[in-house]
PDB file of N, CA and C in Angstrom:
ATOM      1  N   UNK A   1     150.279  19.848  40.386  1.00  0.00           N
ATOM      2  CA  UNK A   1     150.825  19.968  38.964  1.00  0.00           C
ATOM      3  C   UNK A   1     152.589  18.665  39.230  1.00  0.00           C
ATOM      4  N   UNK A   2     152.792  18.070  38.746  1.00  0.00           N
ATOM      5  CA  UNK A   2     153.687  17.162  39.402  1.00  0.00           C
ATOM      6  C   UNK A   2     155.260  17.882  38.632  1.00  0.00           C
ATOM      7  N   UNK A   3     156.652  17.983  38.777  1.00  0.00           N
ATOM      8  CA  UNK A   3     157.597  19.067  37.972  1.00  0.00           C
ATOM      9  C   UNK A   3     157.344  18.462  36.554  1.00  0.00           C
ATOM     10  N   UNK A   4     157.508  17.067  36.656  1.00  0.00           N
ATOM     11  CA  UNK A   4     157.785  16.382  35.302  1.00  0.00           C
ATOM     12  C   UNK A   4     156.505  16.432  33.680  1.00  0.00           C
ATOM     13  N   UNK A   5     155.224  16.926  34.852  1.00  0.00           N
ATOM     14  CA  UNK A   5     154.350  17.662  33.903  1.00  0.00           C
ATOM     15  C   UNK A   5     154.459  18.942  33.632  1.00  0.00           C
ATOM     16  N   UNK A   6     154.559  20.132  34.129  1.00  0.00           N
ATOM     17  CA  UNK A   6     155.201  21.142  34.406  1.00  0.00           C
ATOM     18  C   UNK A   6     155.936  21.361  33.079  1.00  0.00           C
ATOM     19  N   UNK A   7     157.366  20.421  33.179  1.00  0.00           N
ATOM     20  CA  UNK A   7     158.618  20.373  31.621  1.00  0.00           C
ATOM     21  C   UNK A   7     157.435  20.051  30.919  1.00  0.00           C
ATOM     22  N   UNK A   8     157.126  19.259  30.821  1.00  0.00           N
ATOM     23  CA  UNK A   8     155.770  18.287  29.081  1.00  0.00           C
ATOM     24  C   UNK A   8     155.050  19.455  28.962  1.00  0.00           C
ATOM     25  N   UNK A   9     154.549  19.925  29.499  1.00  0.00           N
ATOM     26  CA  UNK A   9     153.166  20.855  28.970  1.00  0.00           C
ATOM     27  C   UNK A   9     154.242  22.315  28.564  1.00  0.00           C
ATOM     28  N   UNK A  10     155.338  22.827  28.980  1.00  0.00           N
ATOM     29  CA  UNK A  10     156.075  24.069  28.545  1.00  0.00           C
ATOM     30  C   UNK A  10     156.487  23.765  26.977  1.00  0.00           C
ATOM     31  N   UNK A  11     156.782  22.729  26.742  1.00  0.00           N
ATOM     32  CA  UNK A  11     157.813  21.679  25.626  1.00  0.00           C
ATOM     33  C   UNK A  11     156.882  21.676  24.864  1.00  0.00           C
ATOM     34  N   UNK A  12     155.590  21.291  24.859  1.00  0.00           N
ATOM     35  CA  UNK A  12     154.563  21.089  23.903  1.00  0.00           C
ATOM     36  C   UNK A  12     154.072  22.972  23.578  1.00  0.00           C
ATOM     37  N   UNK A  13     154.268  23.481  24.540  1.00  0.00           N
ATOM     38  CA  UNK A  13     153.377  25.334  24.483  1.00  0.00           C
ATOM     39  C   UNK A  13     154.556  25.775  23.082  1.00  0.00           C
ATOM     40  N   UNK A  14     155.656  25.508  23.907  1.00  0.00           N
ATOM     41  CA  UNK A  14     156.789  26.045  23.202  1.00  0.00           C
ATOM     42  C   UNK A  14     157.369  25.968  21.647  1.00  0.00           C
ATOM     43  N   UNK A  15     157.361  24.356  21.640  1.00  0.00           N
ATOM     44  CA  UNK A  15     157.222  23.655  19.891  1.00  0.00           C
ATOM     45  C   UNK A  15     155.591  23.887  18.900  1.00  0.00           C
ATOM     46  N   UNK A  16     155.150  24.603  19.998  1.00  0.00           N
ATOM     47  CA  UNK A  16     153.906  24.704  19.068  1.00  0.00           C
ATOM     48  C   UNK A  16     153.617  26.155  18.341  1.00  0.00           C
ATOM     49  N   UNK A  17     154.597  26.676  19.374  1.00  0.00           N
ATOM     50  CA  UNK A  17     154.526  28.227  19.179  1.00  0.00           C
ATOM     51  C   UNK A  17     155.712  28.497  17.807  1.00  0.00           C
ATOM     52  N   UNK A  18     156.402  27.531  17.806  1.00  0.00           N
ATOM     53  CA  UNK A  18     157.610  27.549  16.696  1.00  0.00           C
ATOM     54  C   UNK A  18     156.870  26.675  15.217  1.00  0.00           C
ATOM     55  N   UNK A  19     155.619  26.583  15.652  1.00  0.00           N
ATOM     56  CA  UNK A  19     155.384  25.450  14.490  1.00  0.00           C
ATOM     57  C   UNK A  19     155.025  26.460  13.216  1.00  0.00           C
ATOM     58  N   UNK A  20     155.262  26.155  11.839  1.00  0.00           N
ATOM     59  CA  UNK A  20     155.060  27.258  11.001  1.00  0.00           C
ATOM     60  C   UNK A  20     153.418  26.840  10.350  1.00  0.00           C
ATOM     61  N   UNK A  21     152.588  28.163  10.322  1.00  0.00           N
ATOM     62  CA  UNK A  21     151.507  27.853   9.785  1.00  0.00           C
ATOM     63  C   UNK A  21     150.967  28.865   8.578  1.00  0.00           C
ATOM     64  N   UNK A  22     150.510  28.552   7.466  1.00  0.00           N
ATOM     65  CA  UNK A  22     150.717  28.440   6.639  1.00  0.00           C
ATOM     66  C   UNK A  22     148.980  28.904   6.250  1.00  0.00           C
ATOM     67  N   UNK A  23     148.512  29.473   5.111  1.00  0.00           N
ATOM     68  CA  UNK A  23     147.164  28.927   4.597  1.00  0.00           C
ATOM     69  C   UNK A  23     147.449  29.268   3.253  1.00  0.00           C
ATOM     70  N   UNK A  24     146.308  27.732   3.326  1.00  0.00           N
ATOM     71  CA  UNK A  24     146.347  26.505   1.875  1.00  0.00           C
ATOM     72  C   UNK A  24     144.594  27.141   1.542  1.00  0.00           C
ATOM     73  N   UNK A  25     144.695  27.081  -0.161  1.00  0.00           N
ATOM     74  CA  UNK A  25     143.043  27.292  -0.554  1.00  0.00           C
ATOM     75  C   UNK A  25     143.232  26.201  -1.401  1.00  0.00           C
ATOM     76  N   UNK A  26     142.187  25.435  -1.643  1.00  0.00           N
ATOM     77  CA  UNK A  26     141.622  24.619  -2.546  1.00  0.00           C
ATOM     78  C   UNK A  26     139.994  24.587  -3.113  1.00  0.00           C
ATOM     79  N   UNK A  27     140.243  24.692  -4.308  1.00  0.00           N
ATOM     80  CA  UNK A  27     139.260  24.253  -4.816  1.00  0.00           C
ATOM     81  C   UNK A  27     138.882  23.305  -6.755  1.00  0.00           C
ATOM     82  N   UNK A  28     137.786  23.460  -7.001  1.00  0.00           N
ATOM     83  CA  UNK A  28     137.430  22.403  -7.972  1.00  0.00           C
ATOM     84  C   UNK A  28     136.938  22.851  -8.776  1.00  0.00           C
ATOM     85  N   UNK A  29     138.222  22.439 -10.170  1.00  0.00           N
ATOM     86  CA  UNK A  29     137.394  23.292 -11.125  1.00  0.00           C
ATOM     87  C   UNK A  29     136.006  23.188 -11.461  1.00  0.00           C
ATOM     88  N   UNK A  30     135.779  22.151 -11.380  1.00  0.00           N
ATOM     89  CA  UNK A  30     134.113  22.037 -11.599  1.00  0.00           C
ATOM     90  C   UNK A  30     132.900  22.003 -10.007  1.00  0.00           C
ATOM     91  N   UNK A  31     132.903  23.091 -10.194  1.00  0.00           N
ATOM     92  CA  UNK A  31     132.015  23.935  -8.570  1.00  0.00           C
ATOM     93  C   UNK A  31     131.233  22.573  -8.016  1.00  0.00           C
ATOM     94  N   UNK A  32     130.888  21.713  -9.058  1.00  0.00           N
ATOM     95  CA  UNK A  32     129.390  21.213  -8.944  1.00  0.00           C
ATOM     96  C   UNK A  32     130.594  19.522  -7.789  1.00  0.00           C
ATOM     97  N   UNK A  33     131.762  19.577  -7.527  1.00  0.00           N
ATOM     98  CA  UNK A  33     132.738  19.337  -6.823  1.00  0.00           C
ATOM     99  C   UNK A  33     132.943  19.014  -5.370  1.00  0.00           C
ATOM    100  N   UNK A  34     131.865  20.553  -5.060  1.00  0.00           N
ATOM    101  CA  UNK A  34     132.168  21.232  -3.811  1.00  0.00           C
ATOM    102  C   UNK A  34     131.907  20.682  -2.981  1.00  0.00           C
ATOM    103  N   UNK A  35     131.318  20.013  -2.389  1.00  0.00           N
ATOM    104  CA  UNK A  35     130.473  19.652  -1.333  1.00  0.00           C
ATOM    105  C   UNK A  35     131.878  18.402  -1.195  1.00  0.00           C
ATOM    106  N   UNK A  36     132.307  17.342  -2.717  1.00  0.00           N
ATOM    107  CA  UNK A  36     132.698  16.896  -2.127  1.00  0.00           C
ATOM    108  C   UNK A  36     134.125  16.761  -1.543  1.00  0.00           C
ATOM    109  N   UNK A  37     134.346  18.122  -2.705  1.00  0.00           N
ATOM    110  CA  UNK A  37     135.945  18.700  -1.604  1.00  0.00           C
ATOM    111  C   UNK A  37     136.184  19.099  -0.491  1.00  0.00           C
ATOM    112  N   UNK A  38     134.910  19.966  -0.113  1.00  0.00           N
ATOM    113  CA  UNK A  38     135.250  20.168   1.936  1.00  0.00           C
ATOM    114  C   UNK A  38     135.164  19.019   2.536  1.00  0.00           C
ATOM    115  N   UNK A  39     134.205  17.714   1.798  1.00  0.00           N
ATOM    116  CA  UNK A  39     134.162  16.076   2.909  1.00  0.00           C
ATOM    117  C   UNK A  39     135.349  15.797   2.470  1.00  0.00           C
ATOM    118  N   UNK A  40     135.822  16.238   1.350  1.00  0.00           N
ATOM    119  CA  UNK A  40     137.416  15.103   1.405  1.00  0.00           C
ATOM    120  C   UNK A  40     138.972  15.649   2.588  1.00  0.00           C
ATOM    121  N   UNK A  41     138.748  17.322   2.352  1.00  0.00           N
ATOM    122  CA  UNK A  41     139.571  18.061   2.944  1.00  0.00           C
ATOM    123  C   UNK A  41     139.490  17.710   4.749  1.00  0.00           C
ATOM    124  N   UNK A  42     138.638  17.292   4.750  1.00  0.00           N
ATOM    125  CA  UNK A  42     137.897  17.466   6.489  1.00  0.00           C
ATOM    126  C   UNK A  42     138.012  15.757   6.544  1.00  0.00           C
ATOM    127  N   UNK A  43     138.421  14.847   5.849  1.00  0.00           N
ATOM    128  CA  UNK A  43     139.172  12.949   5.804  1.00  0.00           C
ATOM    129  C   UNK A  43     140.369  13.455   6.380  1.00  0.00           C
ATOM    130  N   UNK A  44     141.156  13.207   7.056  1.00  0.00           N
ATOM    131  CA  UNK A  44     142.506  12.713   7.086  1.00  0.00           C
ATOM    132  C   UNK A  44     143.373  12.034   6.193  1.00  0.00           C
ATOM    133  N   UNK A  45     142.654  10.560   6.233  1.00  0.00           N
ATOM    134  CA  UNK A  45     143.071   9.888   5.274  1.00  0.00           C
ATOM    135  C   UNK A  45     142.794   9.686   3.779  1.00  0.00           C
ATOM    136  N   UNK A  46     141.594  10.530   3.529  1.00  0.00           N
ATOM    137  CA  UNK A  46     141.247  11.359   1.956  1.00  0.00           C
ATOM    138  C   UNK A  46     142.209  11.609   1.517  1.00  0.00           C
ATOM    139  N   UNK A  47     142.430  12.755   2.316  1.00  0.00           N
ATOM    140  CA  UNK A  47     143.260  13.791   1.790  1.00  0.00           C
ATOM    141  C   UNK A  47     144.418  13.767   1.366  1.00  0.00           C
ATOM    142  N   UNK A  48     145.272  12.811   2.788  1.00  0.00           N
ATOM    143  CA  UNK A  48     146.433  12.473   2.498  1.00  0.00           C
ATOM    144  C   UNK A  48     146.457  11.761   1.794  1.00  0.00           C
ATOM    145  N   UNK A  49     146.398  10.417   1.067  1.00  0.00           N
ATOM    146  CA  UNK A  49     145.959  10.019  -0.498  1.00  0.00           C
ATOM    147  C   UNK A  49     145.900  10.763  -1.357  1.00  0.00           C
ATOM    148  N   UNK A  50     144.871  12.136  -0.993  1.00  0.00           N
ATOM    149  CA  UNK A  50     145.325  12.511  -2.814  1.00  0.00           C
ATOM    150  C   UNK A  50     146.007  13.341  -2.950  1.00  0.00           C
ATOM    151  N   UNK A  51     146.910  13.808  -1.338  1.00  0.00           N
ATOM    152  CA  UNK A  51     147.502  14.697  -1.645  1.00  0.00           C
ATOM    153  C   UNK A  51     148.539  14.658   0.217  1.00  0.00           C
ATOM    154  N   UNK A  52     149.700  13.558  -0.233  1.00  0.00           N
ATOM    155  CA  UNK A  52     150.418  13.690   0.899  1.00  0.00           C
ATOM    156  C   UNK A  52     150.886  14.696   1.313  1.00  0.00           C
ATOM    157  N   UNK A  53     151.358  15.688   0.836  1.00  0.00           N
ATOM    158  CA  UNK A  53     151.437  17.475   1.913  1.00  0.00           C
ATOM    159  C   UNK A  53     150.265  17.464   2.382  1.00  0.00           C
ATOM    160  N   UNK A  54     149.345  17.541   2.330  1.00  0.00           N
ATOM    161  CA  UNK A  54     148.277  18.162   2.947  1.00  0.00           C
ATOM    162  C   UNK A  54     147.948  16.912   4.463  1.00  0.00           C
ATOM    163  N   UNK A  55     148.551  16.355   4.860  1.00  0.00           N
ATOM    164  CA  UNK A  55     147.801  15.280   5.856  1.00  0.00           C
ATOM    165  C   UNK A  55     148.372  15.071   7.206  1.00  0.00           C
ATOM    166  N   UNK A  56     148.687  16.566   7.017  1.00  0.00           N
ATOM    167  CA  UNK A  56     148.670  16.769   8.559  1.00  0.00           C
ATOM    168  C   UNK A  56     147.595  17.974   8.820  1.00  0.00           C
ATOM    169  N   UNK A  57     147.370  18.495  10.280  1.00  0.00           N
ATOM    170  CA  UNK A  57     146.081  18.811  11.178  1.00  0.00           C
ATOM    171  C   UNK A  57     145.960  20.856  10.515  1.00  0.00           C
ATOM    172  N   UNK A  58     144.608  20.725  10.237  1.00  0.00           N
ATOM    173  CA  UNK A  58     144.236  22.257  10.123  1.00  0.00           C
ATOM    174  C   UNK A  58     142.872  22.901  10.721  1.00  0.00           C
ATOM    175  N   UNK A  59     142.893  23.894  10.650  1.00  0.00           N
ATOM    176  CA  UNK A  59     141.850  24.515  11.222  1.00  0.00           C
ATOM    177  C   UNK A  59     141.597  25.814  10.658  1.00  0.00           C
ATOM    178  N   UNK A  60     140.302  26.400  11.043  1.00  0.00           N
ATOM    179  CA  UNK A  60     139.905  28.002  10.847  1.00  0.00           C
ATOM    180  C   UNK A  60     139.738  27.531   9.312  1.00  0.00           C
ATOM    181  N   UNK A  61     138.830  26.322   8.607  1.00  0.00           N
ATOM    182  CA  UNK A  61     138.605  26.562   7.668  1.00  0.00           C
ATOM    183  C   UNK A  61     137.194  26.876   6.717  1.00  0.00           C
ATOM    184  N   UNK A  62     137.353  27.764   5.805  1.00  0.00           N
ATOM    185  CA  UNK A  62     135.726  28.257   5.086  1.00  0.00           C
ATOM    186  C   UNK A  62     136.061  28.781   3.391  1.00  0.00           C
ATOM    187  N   UNK A  63     134.617  29.338   2.816  1.00  0.00           N
ATOM    188  CA  UNK A  63     135.170  29.411   1.748  1.00  0.00           C
ATOM    189  C   UNK A  63     135.604  30.677   1.576  1.00  0.00           C
ATOM    190  N   UNK A  64     136.703  31.312   0.797  1.00  0.00           N
ATOM    191  CA  UNK A  64     136.753  32.856   0.561  1.00  0.00           C
ATOM    192  C   UNK A  64     136.920  33.444  -0.707  1.00  0.00           C
ATOM    193  N   UNK A  65     136.715  34.399  -1.043  1.00  0.00           N
ATOM    194  CA  UNK A  65     137.065  34.710  -2.362  1.00  0.00           C
ATOM    195  C   UNK A  65     138.620  35.053  -1.714  1.00  0.00           C
ATOM    196  N   UNK A  66     139.821  34.393  -3.086  1.00  0.00           N
ATOM    197  CA  UNK A  66     141.374  34.907  -3.035  1.00  0.00           C
ATOM    198  C   UNK A  66     141.288  35.123  -4.135  1.00  0.00           C
ATOM    199  N   UNK A  67     142.811  36.179  -4.208  1.00  0.00           N
ATOM    200  CA  UNK A  67     143.061  36.933  -5.163  1.00  0.00           C
ATOM    201  C   UNK A  67     144.960  36.700  -5.294  1.00  0.00           C
ATOM    202  N   UNK A  68     145.289  36.540  -6.545  1.00  0.00           N
ATOM    203  CA  UNK A  68     146.886  36.456  -6.760  1.00  0.00           C
ATOM    204  C   UNK A  68     147.220  37.774  -6.941  1.00  0.00           C
ATOM    205  N   UNK A  69     148.426  38.307  -6.800  1.00  0.00           N
ATOM    206  CA  UNK A  69     148.812  39.153  -7.322  1.00  0.00           C
ATOM    207  C   UNK A  69     148.559  39.909  -8.466  1.00  0.00           C
ATOM    208  N   UNK A  70     148.135  39.471  -9.450  1.00  0.00           N
ATOM    209  CA  UNK A  70     147.304  40.083 -10.994  1.00  0.00           C
ATOM    210  C   UNK A  70     146.374  40.742 -10.885  1.00  0.00           C
ATOM    211  N   UNK A  71     145.508  40.106  -9.446  1.00  0.00           N
ATOM    212  CA  UNK A  71     144.201  40.848  -9.120  1.00  0.00           C
ATOM    213  C   UNK A  71     143.420  40.019  -9.303  1.00  0.00           C
ATOM    214  N   UNK A  72     143.528  38.806  -9.703  1.00  0.00           N
ATOM    215  CA  UNK A  72     142.839  37.647 -10.438  1.00  0.00           C
ATOM    216  C   UNK A  72     142.162  36.557  -9.417  1.00  0.00           C
ATOM    217  N   UNK A  73     140.954  36.743  -9.322  1.00  0.00           N
ATOM    218  CA  UNK A  73     139.513  36.050  -7.865  1.00  0.00           C
ATOM    219  C   UNK A  73     139.615  34.832  -8.196  1.00  0.00           C
ATOM    220  N   UNK A  74     139.169  34.336  -7.577  1.00  0.00           N
ATOM    221  CA  UNK A  74     138.333  32.809  -7.422  1.00  0.00           C
ATOM    222  C   UNK A  74     138.065  32.735  -6.269  1.00  0.00           C
ATOM    223  N   UNK A  75     137.441  31.309  -5.844  1.00  0.00           N
ATOM    224  CA  UNK A  75     136.522  31.353  -4.596  1.00  0.00           C
ATOM    225  C   UNK A  75     137.580  30.090  -4.109  1.00  0.00           C
ATOM    226  N   UNK A  76     137.701  29.809  -3.014  1.00  0.00           N
ATOM    227  CA  UNK A  76     138.260  28.871  -2.492  1.00  0.00           C
ATOM    228  C   UNK A  76     138.077  28.442  -0.976  1.00  0.00           C
ATOM    229  N   UNK A  77     138.228  26.839  -0.721  1.00  0.00           N
ATOM    230  CA  UNK A  77     138.141  26.479   0.250  1.00  0.00           C
ATOM    231  C   UNK A  77     139.756  26.959   1.265  1.00  0.00           C
ATOM    232  N   UNK A  78     139.341  27.936   2.014  1.00  0.00           N
ATOM    233  CA  UNK A  78     140.909  27.740   2.511  1.00  0.00           C
ATOM    234  C   UNK A  78     141.006  27.987   4.317  1.00  0.00           C
ATOM    235  N   UNK A  79     141.987  27.387   4.769  1.00  0.00           N
ATOM    236  CA  UNK A  79     142.513  27.037   5.742  1.00  0.00           C
ATOM    237  C   UNK A  79     143.405  26.845   6.595  1.00  0.00           C
ATOM    238  N   UNK A  80     144.235  27.322   8.136  1.00  0.00           N
ATOM    239  CA  UNK A  80     145.125  27.306   8.397  1.00  0.00           C
ATOM    240  C   UNK A  80     145.669  26.024   8.261  1.00  0.00           C
ATOM    241  N   UNK A  81     147.180  25.836   7.845  1.00  0.00           N
ATOM    242  CA  UNK A  81     147.529  24.898   8.202  1.00  0.00           C
ATOM    243  C   UNK A  81     148.791  24.417   9.179  1.00  0.00           C
ATOM    244  N   UNK A  82     148.910  23.614   9.435  1.00  0.00           N
ATOM    245  CA  UNK A  82     150.576  23.711  10.904  1.00  0.00           C
ATOM    246  C   UNK A  82     151.710  23.065  10.226  1.00  0.00           C
ATOM    247  N   UNK A  83     151.682  23.349   9.035  1.00  0.00           N
ATOM    248  CA  UNK A  83     152.831  22.562   8.451  1.00  0.00           C
ATOM    249  C   UNK A  83     152.973  23.354   7.190  1.00  0.00           C
ATOM    250  N   UNK A  84     154.199  23.353   6.749  1.00  0.00           N
ATOM    251  CA  UNK A  84     154.613  24.098   5.289  1.00  0.00           C
ATOM    252  C   UNK A  84     154.063  23.183   3.995  1.00  0.00           C
ATOM    253  N   UNK A  85     153.079  24.610   2.985  1.00  0.00           N
ATOM    254  CA  UNK A  85     152.229  23.455   2.253  1.00  0.00           C
ATOM    255  C   UNK A  85     153.159  23.912   1.125  1.00  0.00           C
ATOM    256  N   UNK A  86     154.632  23.125  -0.010  1.00  0.00           N
ATOM    257  CA  UNK A  86     155.642  23.338  -1.075  1.00  0.00           C
ATOM    258  C   UNK A  86     155.391  23.699  -2.263  1.00  0.00           C
ATOM    259  N   UNK A  87     154.284  23.444  -2.377  1.00  0.00           N
ATOM    260  CA  UNK A  87     153.582  24.321  -3.770  1.00  0.00           C
ATOM    261  C   UNK A  87     152.914  25.364  -3.774  1.00  0.00           C
ATOM    262  N   UNK A  88     152.906  26.229  -4.817  1.00  0.00           N
ATOM    263  CA  UNK A  88     152.416  27.325  -5.153  1.00  0.00           C
ATOM    264  C   UNK A  88     150.999  27.126  -6.090  1.00  0.00           C
ATOM    265  N   UNK A  89     151.029  25.938  -6.666  1.00  0.00           N
ATOM    266  CA  UNK A  89     149.960  25.136  -7.756  1.00  0.00           C
ATOM    267  C   UNK A  89     150.067  24.192  -7.467  1.00  0.00           C
ATOM    268  N   UNK A  90     149.169  23.710  -7.126  1.00  0.00           N
ATOM    269  CA  UNK A  90     149.279  22.143  -7.331  1.00  0.00           C
ATOM    270  C   UNK A  90     148.162  21.012  -7.342  1.00  0.00           C
ATOM    271  N   UNK A  91     147.643  20.215  -9.082  1.00  0.00           N
ATOM    272  CA  UNK A  91     146.886  19.622  -9.202  1.00  0.00           C
ATOM    273  C   UNK A  91     146.310  18.482  -8.900  1.00  0.00           C
ATOM    274  N   UNK A  92     145.407  18.327  -8.451  1.00  0.00           N
ATOM    275  CA  UNK A  92     145.476  16.719  -7.788  1.00  0.00           C
ATOM    276  C   UNK A  92     144.134  16.005  -7.978  1.00  0.00           C
ATOM    277  N   UNK A  93     143.783  14.685  -7.986  1.00  0.00           N
ATOM    278  CA  UNK A  93     142.757  14.092  -7.941  1.00  0.00           C
ATOM    279  C   UNK A  93     142.111  13.599  -6.363  1.00  0.00           C
ATOM    280  N   UNK A  94     141.012  13.267  -6.297  1.00  0.00           N
ATOM    281  CA  UNK A  94     140.959  13.078  -4.928  1.00  0.00           C
ATOM    282  C   UNK A  94     139.836  11.978  -5.046  1.00  0.00           C
ATOM    283  N   UNK A  95     139.416  11.076  -4.346  1.00  0.00           N
ATOM    284  CA  UNK A  95     138.396  10.021  -4.385  1.00  0.00           C
ATOM    285  C   UNK A  95     137.670   9.961  -2.419  1.00  0.00           C
ATOM    286  N   UNK A  96     136.520  10.013  -2.901  1.00  0.00           N
ATOM    287  CA  UNK A  96     135.950  10.220  -1.815  1.00  0.00           C
ATOM    288  C   UNK A  96     134.458   9.359  -1.546  1.00  0.00           C
ATOM    289  N   UNK A  97     133.897   8.400  -0.791  1.00  0.00           N
ATOM    290  CA  UNK A  97     132.669   8.094  -0.746  1.00  0.00           C
ATOM    291  C   UNK A  97     132.874   7.210  -2.145  1.00  0.00           C
ATOM    292  N   UNK A  98     133.851   6.475  -3.566  1.00  0.00           N
ATOM    293  CA  UNK A  98     134.101   6.103  -4.537  1.00  0.00           C
ATOM    294  C   UNK A  98     133.628   7.353  -5.386  1.00  0.00           C
ATOM    295  N   UNK A  99     133.488   8.984  -5.386  1.00  0.00           N
ATOM    296  CA  UNK A  99     133.740   9.066  -6.658  1.00  0.00           C
ATOM    297  C   UNK A  99     135.156  10.057  -6.405  1.00  0.00           C
ATOM    298  N   UNK A 100     135.367   9.767  -7.911  1.00  0.00           N
ATOM    299  CA  UNK A 100     137.054  10.987  -8.080  1.00  0.00           C
ATOM    300  C   UNK A 100     136.927  12.018  -8.590  1.00  0.00           C
ATOM    301  N   UNK A 101     137.686  12.746  -8.182  1.00  0.00           N
ATOM    302  CA  UNK A 101     137.375  14.132  -8.918  1.00  0.00           C
ATOM    303  C   UNK A 101     138.891  15.128  -8.970  1.00  0.00           C
ATOM    304  N   UNK A 102     138.698  16.468  -9.915  1.00  0.00           N
ATOM    305  CA  UNK A 102     139.954  16.451  -9.811  1.00  0.00           C
ATOM    306  C   UNK A 102     140.209  18.060  -8.868  1.00  0.00           C
ATOM    307  N   UNK A 103     140.871  18.782  -8.219  1.00  0.00           N
ATOM    308  CA  UNK A 103     141.058  19.929  -7.377  1.00  0.00           C
ATOM    309  C   UNK A 103     142.482  20.353  -7.489  1.00  0.00           C
ATOM    310  N   UNK A 104     142.303  21.413  -6.815  1.00  0.00           N
ATOM    311  CA  UNK A 104     143.780  22.133  -6.811  1.00  0.00           C
ATOM    312  C   UNK A 104     144.156  22.935  -5.937  1.00  0.00           C
ATOM    313  N   UNK A 105     144.987  22.868  -5.228  1.00  0.00           N
ATOM    314  CA  UNK A 105     145.239  23.875  -3.987  1.00  0.00           C
ATOM    315  C   UNK A 105     146.951  24.479  -4.384  1.00  0.00           C
ATOM    316  N   UNK A 106     146.984  25.911  -3.766  1.00  0.00           N
ATOM    317  CA  UNK A 106     147.864  26.862  -3.735  1.00  0.00           C
ATOM    318  C   UNK A 106     147.870  27.433  -2.139  1.00  0.00           C
ATOM    319  N   UNK A 107     149.014  27.584  -2.332  1.00  0.00           N
ATOM    320  CA  UNK A 107     149.333  28.547  -0.643  1.00  0.00           C
ATOM    321  C   UNK A 107     149.169  29.669  -1.007  1.00  0.00           C
ATOM    322  N   UNK A 108     148.488  30.642   0.071  1.00  0.00           N
ATOM    323  CA  UNK A 108     148.292  31.934   0.147  1.00  0.00           C
ATOM    324  C   UNK A 108     148.957  32.454   1.156  1.00  0.00           C
ATOM    325  N   UNK A 109     149.762  33.897   0.447  1.00  0.00           N
ATOM    326  CA  UNK A 109     150.153  34.784   1.536  1.00  0.00           C
ATOM    327  C   UNK A 109     148.708  34.842   2.371  1.00  0.00           C
ATOM    328  N   UNK A 110     149.531  35.626   3.753  1.00  0.00           N
ATOM    329  CA  UNK A 110     148.487  36.368   4.556  1.00  0.00           C
ATOM    330  C   UNK A 110     147.857  37.033   3.784  1.00  0.00           C
ATOM    331  N   UNK A 111     146.096  37.548   4.119  1.00  0.00           N
ATOM    332  CA  UNK A 111     146.021  38.468   3.545  1.00  0.00           C
ATOM    333  C   UNK A 111     145.169  38.775   2.261  1.00  0.00           C
ATOM    334  N   UNK A 112     145.781  37.244   1.376  1.00  0.00           N
ATOM    335  CA  UNK A 112     145.474  37.171  -0.238  1.00  0.00           C
ATOM    336  C   UNK A 112     143.965  36.986  -0.111  1.00  0.00           C
ATOM    337  N   UNK A 113     143.622  36.459   0.964  1.00  0.00           N
ATOM    338  CA  UNK A 113     141.834  35.993   1.232  1.00  0.00           C
ATOM    339  C   UNK A 113     141.354  36.824   2.259  1.00  0.00           C
ATOM    340  N   UNK A 114     139.642  37.086   1.751  1.00  0.00           N
ATOM    341  CA  UNK A 114     138.477  37.855   2.117  1.00  0.00           C
ATOM    342  C   UNK A 114     137.442  37.203   2.591  1.00  0.00           C
TER     343      UNK A 114
END
């Protein structure tokens, strides 16, 4: 491997290691829109249009039960997000395949979802 390639690889690894990861959970108040929500979240253009703070990539997405500090729990589509999510709770309206629906996202402390 050329020295320049080694330096570039090392910089990529160290910059990724310093990136902030947040656990975000989203849910549609009307559960009949759960399929639309997951489709919207997996579509980068639709996700960014619905909530510009969700325009970055995510991984490890799955439906989970999440509870707040008052032990109030609900089902959320959670994912690890490689950027800070500035809102404790935010409601939005999304559009996918011409269908509009409401959804809300929260950032969770690690361990709040199981």
